[in-house]
Short mmCIF file of C-alpha atoms and ligand atoms in Angstrom, two decimals:
data_model
loop_
_atom_site.label_atom_id
_atom_site.label_comp_id
_atom_site.label_asym_id
_atom_site.label_seq_id
_atom_site.Cartn_x
_atom_site.Cartn_y
_atom_site.Cartn_z
CA MET I 1 1.04 -29.41 -73.44
CA ASP I 2 -1.52 -32.16 -75.41
CA ALA I 3 -1.31 -34.93 -72.83
CA VAL I 4 -2.80 -35.74 -69.47
CA ILE I 5 -3.15 -38.62 -67.63
CA PHE I 6 -6.00 -39.70 -65.51
CA ALA I 7 -5.12 -41.90 -62.41
CA GLY I 8 -7.83 -44.79 -60.99
CA ASN I 9 -8.08 -45.66 -57.29
CA SER I 10 -5.44 -48.46 -57.63
CA ASN I 11 -2.32 -47.13 -57.42
CA PRO I 12 -2.30 -42.75 -57.23
CA ASP I 13 1.31 -43.02 -55.53
CA LEU I 14 2.66 -44.79 -59.09
CA ALA I 15 0.37 -42.46 -61.18
CA THR I 16 1.55 -39.13 -59.92
CA LYS I 17 5.48 -40.29 -59.61
CA ILE I 18 4.83 -41.22 -63.92
CA ALA I 19 3.24 -37.70 -64.00
CA SER I 20 5.93 -36.25 -62.46
CA ASN I 21 8.11 -37.76 -64.18
CA LEU I 22 6.92 -36.80 -67.98
CA LYS I 23 6.06 -33.31 -66.86
CA LEU I 24 2.55 -33.96 -67.39
CA PRO I 25 -0.83 -32.96 -65.46
CA LEU I 26 -2.68 -35.31 -63.62
CA GLY I 27 -6.54 -34.80 -64.93
CA LYS I 28 -9.32 -34.45 -62.31
CA ALA I 29 -12.32 -36.98 -62.51
CA GLU I 30 -14.96 -37.52 -60.17
CA ILE I 31 -15.08 -41.16 -59.50
CA ILE I 32 -17.87 -42.03 -56.45
CA ARG I 33 -19.80 -45.15 -55.53
CA PHE I 34 -23.13 -45.34 -54.59
CA ALA I 35 -24.88 -47.39 -51.80
CA ASP I 36 -24.97 -50.35 -53.61
CA SER I 37 -21.16 -50.08 -54.77
CA GLU I 38 -22.11 -49.24 -58.28
CA CYS I 39 -19.14 -47.00 -59.98
CA ARG I 40 -19.85 -43.46 -61.22
CA VAL I 41 -17.02 -41.71 -63.05
CA ARG I 42 -16.98 -38.26 -64.54
CA ILE I 43 -13.67 -36.50 -66.58
CA GLU I 44 -13.64 -33.08 -65.07
CA GLU I 45 -11.39 -31.92 -68.04
CA ASP I 46 -11.23 -31.04 -71.76
CA VAL I 47 -9.48 -34.39 -73.40
CA GLU I 48 -10.71 -33.55 -77.19
CA GLY I 49 -8.02 -34.28 -79.37
CA LYS I 50 -5.29 -34.93 -76.31
CA THR I 51 -3.17 -38.39 -76.00
CA VAL I 52 -4.91 -39.67 -72.38
CA PHE I 53 -3.15 -41.61 -70.66
CA ILE I 54 -5.25 -44.04 -67.50
CA ILE I 55 -3.70 -45.36 -65.20
CA GLN I 56 -4.80 -48.56 -63.06
CA SER I 57 -3.72 -51.59 -61.82
CA LEU I 58 -6.10 -54.56 -61.73
CA SER I 59 -5.00 -55.51 -58.27
CA ASN I 60 -7.20 -56.36 -55.17
CA PRO I 61 -9.90 -55.81 -55.36
CA VAL I 62 -9.40 -56.84 -59.07
CA ASP I 63 -12.95 -56.24 -60.69
CA GLU I 64 -13.58 -53.24 -58.22
CA HIS I 65 -10.61 -51.75 -60.49
CA LEU I 66 -11.54 -53.19 -63.58
CA MET I 67 -14.58 -51.53 -63.25
CA GLU I 68 -13.75 -48.31 -62.42
CA PHE I 69 -10.77 -48.48 -65.05
CA LEU I 70 -13.52 -49.28 -67.84
CA LEU I 71 -16.06 -46.48 -66.20
CA MET I 72 -12.81 -44.27 -67.06
CA GLY I 73 -12.05 -45.20 -70.15
CA ASP I 74 -15.59 -44.76 -71.47
CA ALA I 75 -16.11 -41.28 -69.86
CA VAL I 76 -12.58 -40.34 -71.55
CA LYS I 77 -13.56 -41.73 -74.73
CA ARG I 78 -16.97 -39.17 -75.19
CA GLY I 79 -14.66 -36.77 -74.86
CA GLU I 80 -13.01 -37.16 -78.05
CA PRO I 81 -9.38 -37.66 -77.03
CA LYS I 82 -6.67 -37.81 -79.98
CA LYS I 83 -5.54 -41.11 -78.24
CA MET I 84 -6.62 -43.19 -75.76
CA VAL I 85 -3.64 -45.43 -74.13
CA ALA I 86 -4.47 -47.84 -71.59
CA VAL I 87 -1.72 -48.06 -69.04
CA LEU I 88 -2.30 -51.20 -66.76
CA PRO I 89 1.02 -51.70 -64.51
CA TYR I 90 -0.61 -54.80 -63.43
CA HIS I 91 -3.12 -56.39 -65.34
CA GLY I 92 -5.49 -58.73 -63.45
CA TYR I 93 -7.15 -61.53 -64.71
CA ALA I 94 -4.00 -62.41 -66.90
CA ARG I 95 -3.42 -66.18 -64.84
CA GLN I 96 -6.63 -67.09 -66.48
CA ASP I 97 -4.90 -67.51 -69.76
CA ARG I 98 -6.36 -70.85 -70.40
CA ILE I 99 -8.86 -73.10 -69.72
CA HIS I 100 -7.40 -75.88 -67.46
CA ARG I 101 -10.31 -78.22 -67.06
CA PRO I 102 -13.70 -78.29 -69.34
CA GLY I 103 -16.26 -75.62 -68.59
CA GLU I 104 -14.38 -73.41 -67.50
CA CYS I 105 -14.38 -69.62 -68.78
CA LEU I 106 -11.06 -67.69 -70.77
CA SER I 107 -11.17 -64.78 -68.31
CA ALA I 108 -7.64 -63.31 -69.89
CA LEU I 109 -9.75 -63.17 -73.45
CA VAL I 110 -13.01 -61.63 -71.75
CA VAL I 111 -10.99 -58.82 -70.31
CA ALA I 112 -8.88 -58.00 -73.08
CA LYS I 113 -12.08 -57.98 -74.96
CA MET I 114 -13.79 -55.55 -72.39
CA ILE I 115 -11.01 -53.31 -72.84
CA GLU I 116 -10.93 -53.11 -76.19
CA SER I 117 -14.71 -52.59 -76.25
CA VAL I 118 -14.23 -49.17 -74.47
CA GLY I 119 -12.50 -47.74 -77.16
CA PHE I 120 -8.83 -48.21 -76.20
CA ASP I 121 -6.58 -47.54 -78.61
CA LYS I 122 -2.94 -49.17 -76.95
CA LEU I 123 -2.21 -50.97 -74.14
CA VAL I 124 1.09 -50.36 -72.01
CA THR I 125 1.20 -53.26 -69.33
CA LEU I 126 4.15 -55.59 -67.71
CA GLU I 127 5.03 -58.82 -66.67
CA LEU I 128 2.31 -60.50 -68.05
CA HIS I 129 1.78 -64.38 -66.67
CA ASN I 130 2.27 -65.30 -69.90
CA GLU I 131 3.11 -63.67 -72.55
CA SER I 132 1.02 -65.85 -75.31
CA ILE I 133 -2.13 -63.34 -73.98
CA LEU I 134 -0.86 -60.62 -76.56
CA GLY I 135 -2.79 -62.76 -78.92
CA PHE I 136 -6.45 -61.95 -77.25
CA PHE I 137 -5.60 -58.27 -78.28
CA LYS I 138 -5.88 -56.45 -81.94
CA ILE I 139 -4.90 -53.30 -80.18
CA PRO I 140 -0.88 -52.86 -79.90
CA VAL I 141 0.42 -53.92 -76.73
CA VAL I 142 3.39 -52.36 -75.19
CA HIS I 143 4.93 -55.40 -72.78
CA ILE I 144 7.63 -54.31 -70.69
CA SER I 145 9.65 -57.19 -68.47
CA GLY I 146 9.74 -55.89 -64.52
CA LEU I 147 12.72 -58.39 -64.00
CA GLU I 148 15.37 -55.35 -65.59
CA ILE I 149 15.40 -54.04 -62.34
CA PHE I 150 16.67 -56.83 -60.51
CA ARG I 151 19.61 -57.44 -62.72
CA VAL I 152 21.59 -55.12 -60.81
CA ARG I 153 20.63 -56.26 -57.59
CA VAL I 154 21.47 -60.06 -59.07
CA LYS I 155 24.99 -58.83 -60.59
CA GLU I 156 26.11 -57.39 -57.03
CA LEU I 157 25.43 -60.70 -55.17
CA GLU I 158 28.74 -62.54 -54.34
CA GLY I 159 29.10 -66.49 -55.07
CA GLU I 160 27.53 -68.65 -56.96
CA VAL I 161 24.05 -67.78 -58.11
CA VAL I 162 21.21 -70.07 -59.65
CA VAL I 163 18.12 -68.54 -61.11
CA ILE I 164 14.90 -70.91 -59.98
CA THR I 165 11.99 -71.40 -61.83
CA PRO I 166 8.98 -71.86 -59.49
CA ASP I 167 6.37 -73.54 -61.70
CA ALA I 168 7.07 -75.22 -65.60
CA GLY I 169 4.48 -71.92 -66.43
CA ALA I 170 7.11 -69.75 -65.55
CA LEU I 171 10.04 -71.12 -67.66
CA LYS I 172 10.48 -68.98 -70.04
CA ARG I 173 10.93 -65.62 -68.13
CA SER I 174 13.10 -67.50 -65.97
CA GLN I 175 14.81 -68.70 -68.45
CA LYS I 176 15.52 -65.73 -70.22
CA PHE I 177 16.60 -63.98 -66.89
CA ALA I 178 19.01 -66.28 -66.51
CA GLU I 179 20.43 -66.27 -69.86
CA SER I 180 21.21 -62.52 -69.93
CA LEU I 181 22.72 -63.26 -66.61
CA ASP I 182 24.55 -66.07 -67.77
CA LEU I 183 23.49 -68.08 -64.78
CA PRO I 184 22.59 -71.26 -64.33
CA LEU I 185 18.75 -72.42 -64.26
CA ALA I 186 16.78 -75.22 -62.01
CA LEU I 187 13.55 -75.80 -61.84
CA ILE I 188 10.71 -76.19 -59.16
CA GLU I 189 8.10 -78.33 -59.84
CA LYS I 190 4.66 -77.08 -58.98
CA LYS I 191 1.17 -79.52 -58.91
CA ARG I 192 -1.78 -77.28 -58.00
CA ASP I 193 -4.88 -78.85 -56.99
CA LEU I 194 -6.97 -77.14 -59.50
CA ASP I 195 -10.56 -78.27 -57.49
CA ARG I 196 -9.10 -75.91 -54.84
CA ALA I 197 -7.37 -71.64 -55.73
CA HIS I 198 -4.22 -71.41 -53.93
CA LYS I 199 -3.69 -75.16 -52.90
CA ILE I 200 -0.09 -76.38 -53.97
CA LEU I 201 -0.08 -80.18 -54.14
CA SER I 202 3.60 -81.08 -54.30
CA MET I 203 7.08 -79.39 -55.33
CA ARG I 204 10.34 -81.14 -56.33
CA VAL I 205 13.66 -79.62 -57.61
CA VAL I 206 14.99 -80.14 -60.59
CA GLY I 207 18.72 -78.75 -61.14
CA GLU I 208 22.15 -78.25 -58.68
CA VAL I 209 21.35 -76.01 -56.06
CA LYS I 210 23.55 -76.42 -53.14
CA GLY I 211 26.04 -73.97 -51.53
CA LYS I 212 24.25 -71.29 -54.22
CA THR I 213 22.25 -68.36 -53.42
CA ALA I 214 18.70 -69.39 -55.08
CA ILE I 215 16.65 -66.38 -56.88
CA ILE I 216 13.34 -67.52 -57.53
CA VAL I 217 11.78 -65.28 -60.38
CA ASP I 218 8.41 -64.84 -60.30
CA ASP I 219 5.79 -62.48 -61.88
CA VAL I 220 3.25 -62.14 -58.69
CA ILE I 221 3.08 -62.84 -55.25
CA VAL I 222 -0.27 -63.41 -53.92
CA THR I 223 -0.91 -65.51 -50.78
CA GLY I 224 3.14 -65.88 -50.37
CA GLY I 225 2.36 -69.89 -50.61
CA THR I 226 4.38 -70.76 -53.66
CA LEU I 227 7.74 -68.89 -52.11
CA MET I 228 7.49 -69.87 -48.73
CA ASN I 229 7.37 -73.58 -49.54
CA ALA I 230 9.99 -72.99 -52.35
CA ALA I 231 12.35 -71.26 -50.05
CA PHE I 232 11.67 -74.44 -47.39
CA LEU I 233 12.95 -76.84 -50.27
CA LEU I 234 15.74 -74.98 -51.37
CA LYS I 235 16.85 -74.49 -48.53
CA GLU I 236 16.55 -77.82 -47.69
CA LYS I 237 18.31 -78.74 -50.85
CA GLY I 238 21.35 -76.87 -49.41
CA ALA I 239 21.04 -73.30 -50.83
CA LYS I 240 22.70 -70.80 -48.76
CA LYS I 241 20.57 -67.91 -49.40
CA VAL I 242 16.77 -67.75 -51.27
CA ILE I 243 15.89 -64.56 -52.49
CA ALA I 244 12.34 -64.00 -54.23
CA ALA I 245 12.50 -61.82 -57.04
CA ALA I 246 8.98 -61.12 -58.19
CA THR I 247 7.39 -57.78 -60.37
CA HIS I 248 3.91 -57.75 -58.69
CA ALA I 249 3.14 -57.75 -55.22
CA ASP I 250 -0.60 -58.14 -54.08
CA PHE I 251 -0.21 -59.28 -51.12
CA VAL I 252 -3.57 -60.96 -49.13
CA GLY I 253 -4.10 -61.86 -46.13
CA GLY I 254 -0.85 -62.45 -43.98
CA ALA I 255 1.41 -62.65 -46.75
CA ASP I 256 3.94 -60.24 -45.73
CA LYS I 257 3.54 -62.26 -42.55
CA ILE I 258 4.24 -65.53 -44.30
CA LEU I 259 6.95 -64.18 -46.35
CA GLN I 260 8.78 -62.65 -43.42
CA ASP I 261 8.38 -65.63 -41.03
CA SER I 262 9.97 -67.89 -44.14
CA PRO I 263 13.32 -68.88 -44.87
CA LEU I 264 13.28 -66.49 -47.56
CA ASP I 265 16.78 -63.91 -47.02
CA ALA I 266 15.14 -61.41 -49.16
CA VAL I 267 12.03 -60.47 -51.41
CA TRP I 268 12.25 -58.03 -53.61
CA VAL I 269 9.40 -56.36 -55.47
CA THR I 270 8.31 -53.48 -57.77
CA ASP I 271 5.56 -51.01 -56.83
CA THR I 272 3.33 -51.91 -60.14
CA ILE I 273 0.68 -52.53 -57.09
CA TYR I 274 0.45 -49.97 -54.45
CA ILE I 275 1.68 -51.96 -50.64
CA PRO I 276 0.12 -49.98 -47.86
CA PRO I 277 3.05 -49.27 -44.98
CA ALA I 278 1.21 -52.09 -43.20
CA LYS I 279 2.37 -54.93 -45.67
CA ASN I 280 5.56 -53.98 -45.85
CA PHE I 281 8.10 -55.96 -44.15
CA PRO I 282 11.46 -56.12 -43.21
CA LYS I 283 12.53 -58.61 -45.91
CA LEU I 284 11.10 -56.65 -48.65
CA LYS I 285 12.72 -54.46 -51.28
CA ILE I 286 10.62 -52.43 -53.31
CA SER I 287 11.58 -50.72 -56.61
CA SER I 288 10.07 -48.38 -58.65
CA ILE I 289 8.95 -49.13 -62.18
CA THR I 290 8.40 -45.37 -62.47
CA SER I 291 10.74 -44.72 -65.16
CA ASP I 292 10.19 -47.74 -67.18
CA LEU I 293 6.47 -46.72 -67.81
CA SER I 294 7.44 -43.25 -68.10
CA ALA I 295 9.81 -44.28 -70.77
CA ALA I 296 6.88 -46.19 -72.60
CA ALA I 297 4.33 -43.75 -72.29
CA GLY I 298 6.73 -41.11 -73.31
CA LYS I 299 7.18 -42.40 -76.69
CA MET I 300 3.59 -42.30 -77.46
CA ILE I 301 3.85 -38.14 -76.99
CA LYS I 302 6.48 -37.28 -79.13
C1 LIG Q 401 1.35 -69.25 -60.54
O1 LIG Q 401 1.27 -69.85 -61.80
C2 LIG Q 401 1.91 -67.31 -60.20
O2 LIG Q 401 2.77 -67.18 -61.67
C3 LIG Q 401 1.97 -67.09 -58.91
O3 LIG Q 401 3.73 -68.29 -59.14
C4 LIG Q 401 0.95 -67.47 -57.81
O4 LIG Q 401 0.30 -66.59 -58.37
C5 LIG Q 401 1.77 -67.19 -56.58
O5 LIG Q 401 0.49 -67.25 -56.10
P1 LIG Q 401 0.90 -67.28 -54.29
O6 LIG Q 401 1.54 -66.44 -53.69
O7 LIG Q 401 -0.74 -67.20 -53.93
O8 LIG Q 401 1.66 -68.77 -54.09
#
């Protein structure tokens, strides 16, 4: 086979599943860290003339995973592959897609430039915070919606269901999800403190949720704060059940405990980011994104 997959250290489980699904070998690479934390990568395979996929989720610790991924790309590129494809199940820095205050950097653009400068020919990624960052890339990008996977689950729910947008920025995504299921939509107006990371100033519900099962649709969970606050608010407004459906779960700190102890009835996520057993909790349901990513990658080796 003239294709090979290399896995970074962020989510080897998912890379192994994709490789097995596509019946492709997992390439050997040496990734070491020096005492001062610098990374060095060496590809231990002949990649000349091959289609090479490098799979890495840019999850926490984001910079470590990003640097490792870029160095893997450089090592592969020097081996003269036919095509080099970046597979980023979770695209870190995608939330920094705009300049909110004067003087801020445009991080998502910087990361896009870094990826292109290494020489990737194509990018496959999932559930970007905002599709507008696709415009930051000159190379073709295959953007998959991770939410498709939750549709089947929603269809199995009984009673009235309403889709919830957790903030105005997520409106397009939840609107699409609600329309595809022919469900009504309600909005949570969330104001963040732009001077303090992760600090929510206020939230209010716009729309009817009383007696319904509310599905909060989001791209990523980090601290769990957005969902916990939204769940309290929705239950206060009379929602019968509250379920969170988020593609990426980059749990930090006590996010697992916060979500388990919250008024949420269930938390649906995918495996774009590796969730260690210690961070799993009874309300969490993890669906695998393997077949979606395998299908996208499979088309490139035909
Ligand atoms: C924000 O705009 C994102 O879409 C997520 O809602 C947010 O990043 C979730 O973060 P946390 O879990 O820390 O509230």
